[in-house]
mmCIF file of C-alpha atoms and ligand atoms in Angstrom:
data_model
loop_
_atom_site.group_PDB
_atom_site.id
_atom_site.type_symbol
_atom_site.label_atom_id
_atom_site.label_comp_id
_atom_site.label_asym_id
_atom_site.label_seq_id
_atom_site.Cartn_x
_atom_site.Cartn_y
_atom_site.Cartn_z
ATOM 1 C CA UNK A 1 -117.906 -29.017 180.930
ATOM 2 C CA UNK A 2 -119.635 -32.068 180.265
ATOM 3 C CA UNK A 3 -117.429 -34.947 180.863
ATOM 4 C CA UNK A 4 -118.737 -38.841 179.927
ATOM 5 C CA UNK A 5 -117.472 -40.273 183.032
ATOM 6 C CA UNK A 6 -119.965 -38.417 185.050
ATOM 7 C CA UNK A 7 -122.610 -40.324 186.751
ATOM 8 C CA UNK A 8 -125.734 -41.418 184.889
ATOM 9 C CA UNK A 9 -128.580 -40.488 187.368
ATOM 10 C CA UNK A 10 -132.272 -41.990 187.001
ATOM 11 C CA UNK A 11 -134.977 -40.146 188.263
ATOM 12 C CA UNK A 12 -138.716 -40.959 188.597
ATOM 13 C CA UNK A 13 -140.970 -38.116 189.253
ATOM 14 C CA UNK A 14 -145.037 -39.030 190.828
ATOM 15 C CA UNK A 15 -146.126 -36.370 192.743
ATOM 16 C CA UNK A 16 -149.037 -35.330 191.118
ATOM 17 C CA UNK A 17 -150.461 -36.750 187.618
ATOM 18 C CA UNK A 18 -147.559 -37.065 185.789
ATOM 19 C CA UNK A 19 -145.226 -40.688 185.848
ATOM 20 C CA UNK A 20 -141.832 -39.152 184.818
ATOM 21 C CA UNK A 21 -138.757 -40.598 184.489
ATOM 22 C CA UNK A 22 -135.613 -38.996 183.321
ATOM 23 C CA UNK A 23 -132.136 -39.897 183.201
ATOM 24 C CA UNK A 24 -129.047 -37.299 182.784
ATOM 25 C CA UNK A 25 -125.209 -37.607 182.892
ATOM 26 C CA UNK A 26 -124.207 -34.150 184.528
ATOM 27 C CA UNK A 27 -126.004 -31.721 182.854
ATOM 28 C CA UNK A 28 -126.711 -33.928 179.680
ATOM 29 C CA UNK A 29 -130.674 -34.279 178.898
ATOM 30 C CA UNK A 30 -130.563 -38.716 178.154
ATOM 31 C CA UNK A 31 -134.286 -39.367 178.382
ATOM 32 C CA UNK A 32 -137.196 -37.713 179.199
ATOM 33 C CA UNK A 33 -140.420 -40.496 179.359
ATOM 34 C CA UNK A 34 -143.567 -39.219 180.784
ATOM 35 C CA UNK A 35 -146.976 -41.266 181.190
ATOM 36 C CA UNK A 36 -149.835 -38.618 182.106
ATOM 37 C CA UNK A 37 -152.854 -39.338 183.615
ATOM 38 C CA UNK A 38 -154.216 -36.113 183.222
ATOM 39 C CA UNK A 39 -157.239 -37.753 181.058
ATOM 40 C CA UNK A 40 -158.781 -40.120 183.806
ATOM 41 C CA UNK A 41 -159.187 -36.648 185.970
ATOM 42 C CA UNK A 42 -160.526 -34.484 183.115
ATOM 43 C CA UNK A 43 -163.902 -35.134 183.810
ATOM 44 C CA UNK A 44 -163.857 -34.428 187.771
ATOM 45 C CA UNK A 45 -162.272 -31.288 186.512
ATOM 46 C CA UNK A 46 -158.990 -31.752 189.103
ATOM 47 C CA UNK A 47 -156.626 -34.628 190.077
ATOM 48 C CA UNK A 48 -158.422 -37.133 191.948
ATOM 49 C CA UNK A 49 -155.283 -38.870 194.228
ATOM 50 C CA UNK A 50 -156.859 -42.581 193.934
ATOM 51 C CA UNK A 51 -156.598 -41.868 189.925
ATOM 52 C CA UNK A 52 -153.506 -40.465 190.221
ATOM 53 C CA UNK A 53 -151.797 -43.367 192.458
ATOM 54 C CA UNK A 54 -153.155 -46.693 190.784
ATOM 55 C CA UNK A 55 -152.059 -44.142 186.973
ATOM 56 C CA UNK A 56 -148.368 -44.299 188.409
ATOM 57 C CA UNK A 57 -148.299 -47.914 189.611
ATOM 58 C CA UNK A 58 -149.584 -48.904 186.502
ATOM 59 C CA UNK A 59 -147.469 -46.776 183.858
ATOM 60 C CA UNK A 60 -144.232 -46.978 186.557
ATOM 61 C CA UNK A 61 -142.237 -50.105 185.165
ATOM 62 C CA UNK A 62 -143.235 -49.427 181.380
ATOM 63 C CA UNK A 63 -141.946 -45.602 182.035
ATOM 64 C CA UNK A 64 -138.409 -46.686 183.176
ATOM 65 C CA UNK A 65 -138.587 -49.095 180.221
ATOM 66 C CA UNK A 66 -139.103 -46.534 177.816
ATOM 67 C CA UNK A 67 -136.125 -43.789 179.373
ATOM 68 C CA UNK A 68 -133.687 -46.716 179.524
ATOM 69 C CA UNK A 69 -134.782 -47.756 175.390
ATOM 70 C CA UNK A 70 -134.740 -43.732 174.156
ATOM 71 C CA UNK A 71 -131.173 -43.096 176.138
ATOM 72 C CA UNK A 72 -129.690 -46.338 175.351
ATOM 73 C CA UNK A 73 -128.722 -47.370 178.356
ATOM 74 C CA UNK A 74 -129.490 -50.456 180.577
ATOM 75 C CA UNK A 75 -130.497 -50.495 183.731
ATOM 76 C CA UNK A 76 -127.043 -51.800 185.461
ATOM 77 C CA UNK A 77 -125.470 -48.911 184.040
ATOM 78 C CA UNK A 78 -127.258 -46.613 186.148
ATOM 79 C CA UNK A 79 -125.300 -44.984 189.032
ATOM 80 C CA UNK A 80 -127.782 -43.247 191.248
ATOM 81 C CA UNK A 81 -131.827 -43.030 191.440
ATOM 82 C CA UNK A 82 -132.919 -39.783 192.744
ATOM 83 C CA UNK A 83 -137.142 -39.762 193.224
ATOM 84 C CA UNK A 84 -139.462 -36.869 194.553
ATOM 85 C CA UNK A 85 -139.747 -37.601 198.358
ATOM 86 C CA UNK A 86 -142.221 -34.559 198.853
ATOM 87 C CA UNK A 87 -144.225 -31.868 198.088
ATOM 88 C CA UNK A 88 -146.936 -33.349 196.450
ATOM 89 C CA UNK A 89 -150.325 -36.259 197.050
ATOM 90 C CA UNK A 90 -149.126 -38.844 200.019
ATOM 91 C CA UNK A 91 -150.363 -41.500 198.032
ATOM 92 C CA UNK A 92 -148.863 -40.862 194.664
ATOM 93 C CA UNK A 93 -145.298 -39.756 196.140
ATOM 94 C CA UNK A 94 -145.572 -43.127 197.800
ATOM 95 C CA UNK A 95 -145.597 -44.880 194.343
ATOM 96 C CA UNK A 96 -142.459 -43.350 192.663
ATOM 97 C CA UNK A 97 -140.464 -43.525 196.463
ATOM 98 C CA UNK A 98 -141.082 -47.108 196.624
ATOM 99 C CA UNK A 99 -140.817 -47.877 192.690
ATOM 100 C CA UNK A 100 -137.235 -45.464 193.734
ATOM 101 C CA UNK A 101 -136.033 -47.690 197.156
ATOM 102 C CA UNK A 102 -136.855 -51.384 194.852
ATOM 103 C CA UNK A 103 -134.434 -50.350 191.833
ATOM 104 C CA UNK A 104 -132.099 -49.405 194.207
ATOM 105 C CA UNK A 105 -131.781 -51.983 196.427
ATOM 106 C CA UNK A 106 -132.324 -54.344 193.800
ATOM 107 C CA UNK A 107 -129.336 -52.650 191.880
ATOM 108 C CA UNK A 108 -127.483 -51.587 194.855
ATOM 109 C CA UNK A 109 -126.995 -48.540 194.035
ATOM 110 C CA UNK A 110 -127.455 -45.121 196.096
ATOM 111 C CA UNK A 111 -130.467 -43.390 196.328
ATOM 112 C CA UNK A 112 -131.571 -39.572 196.801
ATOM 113 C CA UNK A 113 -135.169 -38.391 197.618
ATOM 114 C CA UNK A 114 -135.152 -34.601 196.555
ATOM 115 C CA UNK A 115 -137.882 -31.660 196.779
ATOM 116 C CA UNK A 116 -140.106 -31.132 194.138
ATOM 117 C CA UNK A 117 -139.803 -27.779 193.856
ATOM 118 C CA UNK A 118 -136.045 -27.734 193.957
ATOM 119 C CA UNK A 119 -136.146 -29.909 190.787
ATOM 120 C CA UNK A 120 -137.806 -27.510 188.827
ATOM 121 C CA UNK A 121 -135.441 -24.824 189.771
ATOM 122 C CA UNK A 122 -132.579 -27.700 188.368
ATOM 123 C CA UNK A 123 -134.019 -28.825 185.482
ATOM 124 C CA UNK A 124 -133.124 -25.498 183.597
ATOM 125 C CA UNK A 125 -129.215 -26.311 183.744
ATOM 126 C CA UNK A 126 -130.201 -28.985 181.471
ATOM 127 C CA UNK A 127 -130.875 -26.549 178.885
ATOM 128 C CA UNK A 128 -128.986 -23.215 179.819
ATOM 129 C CA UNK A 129 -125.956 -24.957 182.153
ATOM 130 C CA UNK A 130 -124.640 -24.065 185.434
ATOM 131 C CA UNK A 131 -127.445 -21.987 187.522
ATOM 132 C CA UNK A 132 -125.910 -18.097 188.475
ATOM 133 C CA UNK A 133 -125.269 -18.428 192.362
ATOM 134 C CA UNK A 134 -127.380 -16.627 193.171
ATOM 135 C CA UNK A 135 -130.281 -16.669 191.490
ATOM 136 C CA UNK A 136 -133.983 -16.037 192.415
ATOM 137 C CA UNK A 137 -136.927 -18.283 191.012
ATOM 138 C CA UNK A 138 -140.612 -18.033 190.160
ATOM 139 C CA UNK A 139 -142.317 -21.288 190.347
ATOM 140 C CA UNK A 140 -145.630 -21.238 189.659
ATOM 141 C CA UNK A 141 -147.615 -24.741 188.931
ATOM 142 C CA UNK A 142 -150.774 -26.051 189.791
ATOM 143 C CA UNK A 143 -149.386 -26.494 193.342
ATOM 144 C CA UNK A 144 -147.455 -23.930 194.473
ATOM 145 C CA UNK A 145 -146.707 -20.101 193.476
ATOM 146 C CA UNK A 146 -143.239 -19.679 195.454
ATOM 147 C CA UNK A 147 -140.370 -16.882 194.993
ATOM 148 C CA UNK A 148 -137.173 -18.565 195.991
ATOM 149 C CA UNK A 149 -133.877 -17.015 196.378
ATOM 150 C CA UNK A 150 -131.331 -19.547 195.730
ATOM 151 C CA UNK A 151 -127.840 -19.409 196.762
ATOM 152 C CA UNK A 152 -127.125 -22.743 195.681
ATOM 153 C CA UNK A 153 -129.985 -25.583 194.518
ATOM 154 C CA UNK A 154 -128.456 -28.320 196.104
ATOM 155 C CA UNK A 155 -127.909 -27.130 199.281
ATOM 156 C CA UNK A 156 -129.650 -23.555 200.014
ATOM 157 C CA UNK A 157 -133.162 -22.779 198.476
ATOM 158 C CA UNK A 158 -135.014 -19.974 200.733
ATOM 159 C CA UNK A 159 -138.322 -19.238 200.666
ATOM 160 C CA UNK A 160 -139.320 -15.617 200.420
ATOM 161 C CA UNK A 161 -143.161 -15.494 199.290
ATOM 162 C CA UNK A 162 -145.916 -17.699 198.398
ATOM 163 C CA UNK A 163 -149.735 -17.675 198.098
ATOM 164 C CA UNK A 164 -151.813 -17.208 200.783
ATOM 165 C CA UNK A 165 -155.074 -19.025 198.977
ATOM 166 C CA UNK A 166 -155.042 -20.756 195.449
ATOM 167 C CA UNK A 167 -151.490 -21.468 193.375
ATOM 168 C CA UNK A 168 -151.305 -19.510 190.122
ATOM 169 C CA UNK A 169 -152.356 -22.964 188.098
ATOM 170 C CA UNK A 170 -155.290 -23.427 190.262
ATOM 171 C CA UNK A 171 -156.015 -20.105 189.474
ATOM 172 C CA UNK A 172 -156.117 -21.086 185.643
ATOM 173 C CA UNK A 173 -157.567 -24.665 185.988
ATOM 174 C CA UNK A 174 -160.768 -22.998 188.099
ATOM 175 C CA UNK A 175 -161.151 -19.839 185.431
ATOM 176 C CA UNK A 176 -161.336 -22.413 183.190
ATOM 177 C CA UNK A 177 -164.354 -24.842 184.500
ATOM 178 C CA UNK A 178 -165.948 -21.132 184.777
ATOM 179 C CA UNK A 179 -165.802 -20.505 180.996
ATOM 180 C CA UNK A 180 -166.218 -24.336 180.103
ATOM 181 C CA UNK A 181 -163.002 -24.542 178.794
ATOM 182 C CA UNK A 182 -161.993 -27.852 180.187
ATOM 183 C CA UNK A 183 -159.120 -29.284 182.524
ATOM 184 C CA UNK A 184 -156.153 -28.695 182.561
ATOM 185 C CA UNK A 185 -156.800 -24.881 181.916
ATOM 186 C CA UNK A 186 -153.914 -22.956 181.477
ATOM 187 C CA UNK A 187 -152.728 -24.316 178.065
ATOM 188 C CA UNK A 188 -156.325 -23.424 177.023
ATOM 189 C CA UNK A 189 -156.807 -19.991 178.644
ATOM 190 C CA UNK A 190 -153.552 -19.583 176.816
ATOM 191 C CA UNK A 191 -154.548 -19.859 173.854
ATOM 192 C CA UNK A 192 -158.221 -18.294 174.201
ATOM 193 C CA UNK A 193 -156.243 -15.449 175.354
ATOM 194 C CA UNK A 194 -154.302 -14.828 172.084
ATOM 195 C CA UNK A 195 -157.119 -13.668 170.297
ATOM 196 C CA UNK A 196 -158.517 -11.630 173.284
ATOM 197 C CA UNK A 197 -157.771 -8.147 174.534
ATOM 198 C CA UNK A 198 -155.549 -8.122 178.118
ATOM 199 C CA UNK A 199 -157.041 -4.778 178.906
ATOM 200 C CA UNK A 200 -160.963 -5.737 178.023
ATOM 201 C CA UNK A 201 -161.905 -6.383 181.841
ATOM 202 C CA UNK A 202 -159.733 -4.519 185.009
ATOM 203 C CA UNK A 203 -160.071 -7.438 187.076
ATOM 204 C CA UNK A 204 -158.216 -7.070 190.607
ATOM 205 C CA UNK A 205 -155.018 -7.472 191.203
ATOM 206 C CA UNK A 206 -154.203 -9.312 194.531
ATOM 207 C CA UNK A 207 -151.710 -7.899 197.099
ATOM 208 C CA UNK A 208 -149.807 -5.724 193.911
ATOM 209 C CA UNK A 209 -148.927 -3.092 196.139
ATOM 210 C CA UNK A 210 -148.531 -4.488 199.796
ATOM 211 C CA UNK A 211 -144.580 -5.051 200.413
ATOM 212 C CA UNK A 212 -144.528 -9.051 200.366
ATOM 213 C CA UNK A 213 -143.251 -11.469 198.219
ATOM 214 C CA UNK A 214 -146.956 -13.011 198.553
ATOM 215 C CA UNK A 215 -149.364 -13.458 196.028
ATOM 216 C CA UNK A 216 -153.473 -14.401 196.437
ATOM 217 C CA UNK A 217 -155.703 -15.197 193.457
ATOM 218 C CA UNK A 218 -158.755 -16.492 195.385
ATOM 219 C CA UNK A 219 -159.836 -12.862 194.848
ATOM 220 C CA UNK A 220 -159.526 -12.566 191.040
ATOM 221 C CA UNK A 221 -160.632 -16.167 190.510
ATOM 222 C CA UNK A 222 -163.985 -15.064 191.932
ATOM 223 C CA UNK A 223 -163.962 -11.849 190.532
ATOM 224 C CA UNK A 224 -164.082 -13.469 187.086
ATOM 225 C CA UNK A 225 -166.800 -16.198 188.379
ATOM 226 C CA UNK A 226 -168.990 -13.159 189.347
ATOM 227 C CA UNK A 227 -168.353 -11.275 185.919
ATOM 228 C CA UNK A 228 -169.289 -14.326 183.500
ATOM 229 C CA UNK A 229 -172.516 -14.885 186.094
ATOM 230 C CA UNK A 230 -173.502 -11.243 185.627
ATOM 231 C CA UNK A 231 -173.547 -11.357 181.684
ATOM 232 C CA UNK A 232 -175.056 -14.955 181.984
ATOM 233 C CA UNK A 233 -177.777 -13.554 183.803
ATOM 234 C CA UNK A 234 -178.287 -10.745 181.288
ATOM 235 C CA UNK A 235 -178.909 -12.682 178.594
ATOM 236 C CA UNK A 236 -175.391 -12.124 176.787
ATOM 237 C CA UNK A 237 -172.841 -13.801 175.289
ATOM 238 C CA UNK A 238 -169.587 -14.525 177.607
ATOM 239 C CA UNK A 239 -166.487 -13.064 175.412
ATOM 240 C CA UNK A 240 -164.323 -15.801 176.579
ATOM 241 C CA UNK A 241 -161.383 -14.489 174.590
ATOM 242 C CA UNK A 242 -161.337 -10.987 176.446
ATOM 243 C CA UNK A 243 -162.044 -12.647 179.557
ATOM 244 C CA UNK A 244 -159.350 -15.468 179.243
ATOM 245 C CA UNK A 245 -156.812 -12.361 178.072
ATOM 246 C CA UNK A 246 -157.817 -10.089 181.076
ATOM 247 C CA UNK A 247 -157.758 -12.944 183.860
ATOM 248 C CA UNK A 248 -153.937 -14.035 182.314
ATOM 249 C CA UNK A 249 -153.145 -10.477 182.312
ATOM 250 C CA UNK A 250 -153.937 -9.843 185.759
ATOM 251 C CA UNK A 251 -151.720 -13.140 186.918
ATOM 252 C CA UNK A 252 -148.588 -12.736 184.983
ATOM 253 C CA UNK A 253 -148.665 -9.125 185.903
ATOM 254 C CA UNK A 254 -148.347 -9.984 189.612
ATOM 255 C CA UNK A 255 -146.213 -12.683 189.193
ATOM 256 C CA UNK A 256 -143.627 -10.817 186.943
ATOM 257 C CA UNK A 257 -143.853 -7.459 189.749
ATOM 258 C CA UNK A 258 -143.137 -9.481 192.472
ATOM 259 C CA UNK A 259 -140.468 -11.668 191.108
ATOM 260 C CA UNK A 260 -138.674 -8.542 189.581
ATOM 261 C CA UNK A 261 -138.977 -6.960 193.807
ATOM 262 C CA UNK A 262 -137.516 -9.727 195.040
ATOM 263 C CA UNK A 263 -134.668 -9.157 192.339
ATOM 264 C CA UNK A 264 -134.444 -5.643 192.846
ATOM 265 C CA UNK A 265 -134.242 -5.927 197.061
ATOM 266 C CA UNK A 266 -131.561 -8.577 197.104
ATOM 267 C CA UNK A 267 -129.415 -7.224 194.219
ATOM 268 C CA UNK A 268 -130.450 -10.302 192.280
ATOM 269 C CA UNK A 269 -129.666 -10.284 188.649
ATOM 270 C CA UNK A 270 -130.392 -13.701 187.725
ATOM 271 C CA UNK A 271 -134.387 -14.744 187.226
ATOM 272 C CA UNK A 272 -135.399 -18.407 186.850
ATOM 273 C CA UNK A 273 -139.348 -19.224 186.159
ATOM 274 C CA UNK A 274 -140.675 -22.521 186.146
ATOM 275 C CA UNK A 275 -143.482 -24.875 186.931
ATOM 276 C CA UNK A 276 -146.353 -25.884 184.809
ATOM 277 C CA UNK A 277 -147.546 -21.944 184.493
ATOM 278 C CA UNK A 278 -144.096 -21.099 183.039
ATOM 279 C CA UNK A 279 -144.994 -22.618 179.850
ATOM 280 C CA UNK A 280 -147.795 -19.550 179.436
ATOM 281 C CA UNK A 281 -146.893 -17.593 176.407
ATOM 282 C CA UNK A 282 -147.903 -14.105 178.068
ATOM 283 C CA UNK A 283 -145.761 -14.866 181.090
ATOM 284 C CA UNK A 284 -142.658 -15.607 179.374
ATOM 285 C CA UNK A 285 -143.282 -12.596 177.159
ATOM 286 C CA UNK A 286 -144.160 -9.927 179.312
ATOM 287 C CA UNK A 287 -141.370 -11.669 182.253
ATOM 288 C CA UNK A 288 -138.928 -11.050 179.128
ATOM 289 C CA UNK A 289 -139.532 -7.535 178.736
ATOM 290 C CA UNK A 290 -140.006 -6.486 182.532
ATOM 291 C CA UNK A 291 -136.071 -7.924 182.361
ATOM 292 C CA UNK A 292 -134.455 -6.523 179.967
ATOM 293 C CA UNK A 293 -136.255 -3.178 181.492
ATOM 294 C CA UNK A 294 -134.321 -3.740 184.732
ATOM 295 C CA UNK A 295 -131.513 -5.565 183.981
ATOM 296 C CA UNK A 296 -132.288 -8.873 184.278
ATOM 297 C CA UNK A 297 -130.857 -11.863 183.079
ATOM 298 C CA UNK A 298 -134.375 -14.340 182.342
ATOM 299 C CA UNK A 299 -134.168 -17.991 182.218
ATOM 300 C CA UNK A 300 -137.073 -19.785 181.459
ATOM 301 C CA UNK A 301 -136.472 -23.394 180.279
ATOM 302 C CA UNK A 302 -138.910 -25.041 177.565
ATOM 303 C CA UNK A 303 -142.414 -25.637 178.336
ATOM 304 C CA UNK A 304 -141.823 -29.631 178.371
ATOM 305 C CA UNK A 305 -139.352 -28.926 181.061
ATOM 306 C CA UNK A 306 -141.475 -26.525 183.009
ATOM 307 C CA UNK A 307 -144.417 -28.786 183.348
ATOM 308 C CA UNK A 308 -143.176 -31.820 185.937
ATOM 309 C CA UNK A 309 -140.800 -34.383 184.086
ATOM 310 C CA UNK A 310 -138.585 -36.948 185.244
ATOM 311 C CA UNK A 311 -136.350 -35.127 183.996
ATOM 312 C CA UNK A 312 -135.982 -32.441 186.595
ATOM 313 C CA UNK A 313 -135.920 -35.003 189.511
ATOM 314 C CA UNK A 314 -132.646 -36.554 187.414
ATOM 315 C CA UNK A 315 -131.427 -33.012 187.052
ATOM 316 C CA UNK A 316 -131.629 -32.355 191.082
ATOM 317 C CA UNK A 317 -129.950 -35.904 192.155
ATOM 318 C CA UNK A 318 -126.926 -35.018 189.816
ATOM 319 C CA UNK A 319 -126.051 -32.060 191.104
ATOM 320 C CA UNK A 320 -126.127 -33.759 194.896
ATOM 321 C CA UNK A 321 -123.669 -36.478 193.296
ATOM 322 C CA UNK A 322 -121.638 -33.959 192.041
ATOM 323 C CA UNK A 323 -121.981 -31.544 195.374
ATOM 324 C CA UNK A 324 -120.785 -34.975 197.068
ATOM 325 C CA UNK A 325 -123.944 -34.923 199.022
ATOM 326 C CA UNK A 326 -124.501 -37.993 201.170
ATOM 327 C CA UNK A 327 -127.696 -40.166 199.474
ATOM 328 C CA UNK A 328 -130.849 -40.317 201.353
ATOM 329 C CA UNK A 329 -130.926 -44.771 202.303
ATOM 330 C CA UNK A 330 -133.835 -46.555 201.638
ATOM 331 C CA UNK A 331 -135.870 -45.868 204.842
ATOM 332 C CA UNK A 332 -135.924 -42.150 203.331
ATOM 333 C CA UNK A 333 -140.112 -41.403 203.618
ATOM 334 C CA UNK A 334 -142.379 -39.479 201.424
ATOM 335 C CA UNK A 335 -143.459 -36.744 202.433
ATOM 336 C CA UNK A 336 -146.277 -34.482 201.151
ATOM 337 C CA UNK A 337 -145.611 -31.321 202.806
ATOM 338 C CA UNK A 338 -141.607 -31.157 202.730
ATOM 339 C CA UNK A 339 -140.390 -27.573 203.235
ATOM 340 C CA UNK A 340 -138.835 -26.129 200.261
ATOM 341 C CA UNK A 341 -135.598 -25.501 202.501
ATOM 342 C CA UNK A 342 -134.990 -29.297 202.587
ATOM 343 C CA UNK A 343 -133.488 -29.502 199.089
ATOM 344 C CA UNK A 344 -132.616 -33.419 199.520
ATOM 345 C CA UNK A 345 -134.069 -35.833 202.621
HETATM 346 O O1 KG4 B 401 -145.892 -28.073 187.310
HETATM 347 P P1 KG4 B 401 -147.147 -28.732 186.850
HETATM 348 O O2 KG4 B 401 -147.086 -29.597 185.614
HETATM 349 O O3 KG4 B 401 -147.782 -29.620 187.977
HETATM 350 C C1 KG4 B 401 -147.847 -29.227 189.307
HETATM 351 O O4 KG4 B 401 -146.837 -29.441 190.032
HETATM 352 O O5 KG4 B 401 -148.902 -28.664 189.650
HETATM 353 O O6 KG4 B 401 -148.213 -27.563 186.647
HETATM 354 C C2 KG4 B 401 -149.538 -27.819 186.215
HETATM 355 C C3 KG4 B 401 -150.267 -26.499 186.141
HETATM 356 C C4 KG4 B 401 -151.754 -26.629 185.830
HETATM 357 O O7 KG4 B 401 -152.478 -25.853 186.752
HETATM 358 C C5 KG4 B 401 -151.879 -26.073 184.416
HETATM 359 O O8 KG4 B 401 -153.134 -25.460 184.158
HETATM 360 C C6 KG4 B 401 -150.751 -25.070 184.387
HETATM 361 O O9 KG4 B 401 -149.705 -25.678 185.099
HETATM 362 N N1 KG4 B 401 -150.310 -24.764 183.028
HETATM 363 C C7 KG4 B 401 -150.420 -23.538 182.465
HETATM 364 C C8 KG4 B 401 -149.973 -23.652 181.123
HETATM 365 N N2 KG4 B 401 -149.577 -24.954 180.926
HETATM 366 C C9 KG4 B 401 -149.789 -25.613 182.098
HETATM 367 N N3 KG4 B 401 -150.885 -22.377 182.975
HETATM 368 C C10 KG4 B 401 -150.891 -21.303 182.164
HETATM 369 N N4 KG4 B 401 -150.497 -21.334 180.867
HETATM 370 C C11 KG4 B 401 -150.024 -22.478 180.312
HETATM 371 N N5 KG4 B 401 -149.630 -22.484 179.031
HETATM 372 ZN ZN1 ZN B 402 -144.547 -29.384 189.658
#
């Protein structure tokens, strides 16, 4: 139930290349203003942090601007900032905490430094309400590849697999400097892929079969790096369609097995994906059928929430209001490598 006399929550998202700023009441989607960078790094085919910072400190102000203007609120009317204190680059969580600690102090209102990774499991009550308690989530972005079983999102997130080498997006962004395609990748490789056979090349499958909740693409990455050398070197033409379909093929198989295991061994019947890599067509497909095969319940919200957002960050420090969390103060830190088990600092 969505009631108006919820609190209005601001929050500002910079802990990659993405200035995001969001504000919800409850589970009500106000205003979701992003400012991306992603340009000034496309050439240096990665985020460069110095690019990334001085991007946020210089879209930060105009970004608030623009989520106050497009939900139609001012910025008095605000009742709690919530920023991401951690995972992501030192420097560029340290523009969005401090942009966070001035508007509330300034405003005097209370403030809440969340996980990262926490706020993309959130963001998806936004669009399909309450989260199932429990759930289990697949987050998979161009940081992290993490399954998560979450009793409750503002309070108990556990961590029950990960990569050992390169995130799933990494995985995409470096496939696709390999075949030229350009930074970031996986929107690209995604659609390369649709016209391109899954089954073309049997490239490897990393840790499919060894018990864990892990996941390693290092493996695969250079598997296809080796395969487009070898038909360089012959003289012949790369199909980049078959190899962008075979390379997805092999990741969103993994992904979907080992999220489906960790469903399966904790009697799980609730699936949440998200990240950046959630927005990949052939994940969300082939994660939708592996579901309804086992009885799964998918939620996958929509690729403009999967990708980071303000939005999510918003999402996160409403549900500590209404959990009647206490907020972080302003000497709350960034922190680049915060454990996904601290939900709020
Ligand atoms: O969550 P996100 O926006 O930022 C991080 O926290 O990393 O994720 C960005 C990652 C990039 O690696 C990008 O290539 C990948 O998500 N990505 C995709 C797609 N859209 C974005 N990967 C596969 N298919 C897509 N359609
Ligand atoms: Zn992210």
């Amino acid at each position: 139930m969505i009631r108006d006399s919820a609190p209005l929550v601001l929050g500002i998202e910079t802990s990659c290349d993405e200035t995001g700023v969001g504000i919800v009441r409850g589970h009500t989607l106000l205003a979701d203003a992003i400012a991306s960078s992603v340009d000034q790094h496309a050439r240096f085919g990665g985020v460069v942090p110095e690019v990334a910072s001085r991007a946020h400190l210089e879209a930060m102000t105009a970004t608030v601007d623009r989520a106050l203007a497009e939900a139609g609120v001012a910025l008095r009317d605000v009742d709690a900032f919530a920023v991401t204190a951690g995972p992501g680059l030192p420097g560029a969580l340290m523009v969005g905490v401090a942009a966070a600690k001035a508007y509330a102090l300034a405003l005097g209102k209370p403030l809440y430094g969340v996980n990262h990774l926490a706020a993309h499991v959130c963001v998806d009550q936004l669009e399909h309400g309450p989260l199932p308690k429990p759930c289990v989530a697949l987050l998979v972005s161009g940081g992290h590849s993490s399954l998560l079983l979450v009793p409750d999102v503002a309070s108990d997130v556990r961590s029950l697999g990960g990569t050992v080498d390169d995130a799933a997006g990494e995985a995409f962004d470096k496939v696709a400097r390999v075949l030229d395609l350009g930074f970031p990748g996986g929107p690209v490789i995604d659609r390369m892929a649709r016209d391109g056979d899954p089954a073309a090349i049997p490239f490897p499958r990393g840790k499919y079969n060894d018990g864990t909740y892990d996941f390693s693409f290092s493996g695969l990455k250079t598997a296809v790096a080796r395969w487009v050398e070898a038909r360089e070197r012959a003289g012949e033409p790369v199909p980049v369609a078959d190899v962008s379909a075979s390379f997805q093929e092999a990741v969103v198989d993994v992904l979907t097995r080992k999220a489906l295991k960790v469903c399966k061994d904790n009697g799980v019947r609730d699936l949440l994906i998200g990240g950046g890599v959630a927005a990949n067509s052939r994940l969300r497909a082939l994660a939708a059928e592996r579901c309804e095969a086992a009885g799964v319940r998918l939620r996958v919200p929509r690729p403009k929430l999967c990708t980071d957002n303000g939005a999510m960050v918003a999402a996160l420090g409403a549900e500590l209001v209404a959990s009647g969390l206490a907020p972080s103060g302003l000497d709350v830190p960034a922190d680049s490598s915060l454990p996904i088990q601290t939900v709020a600092l």
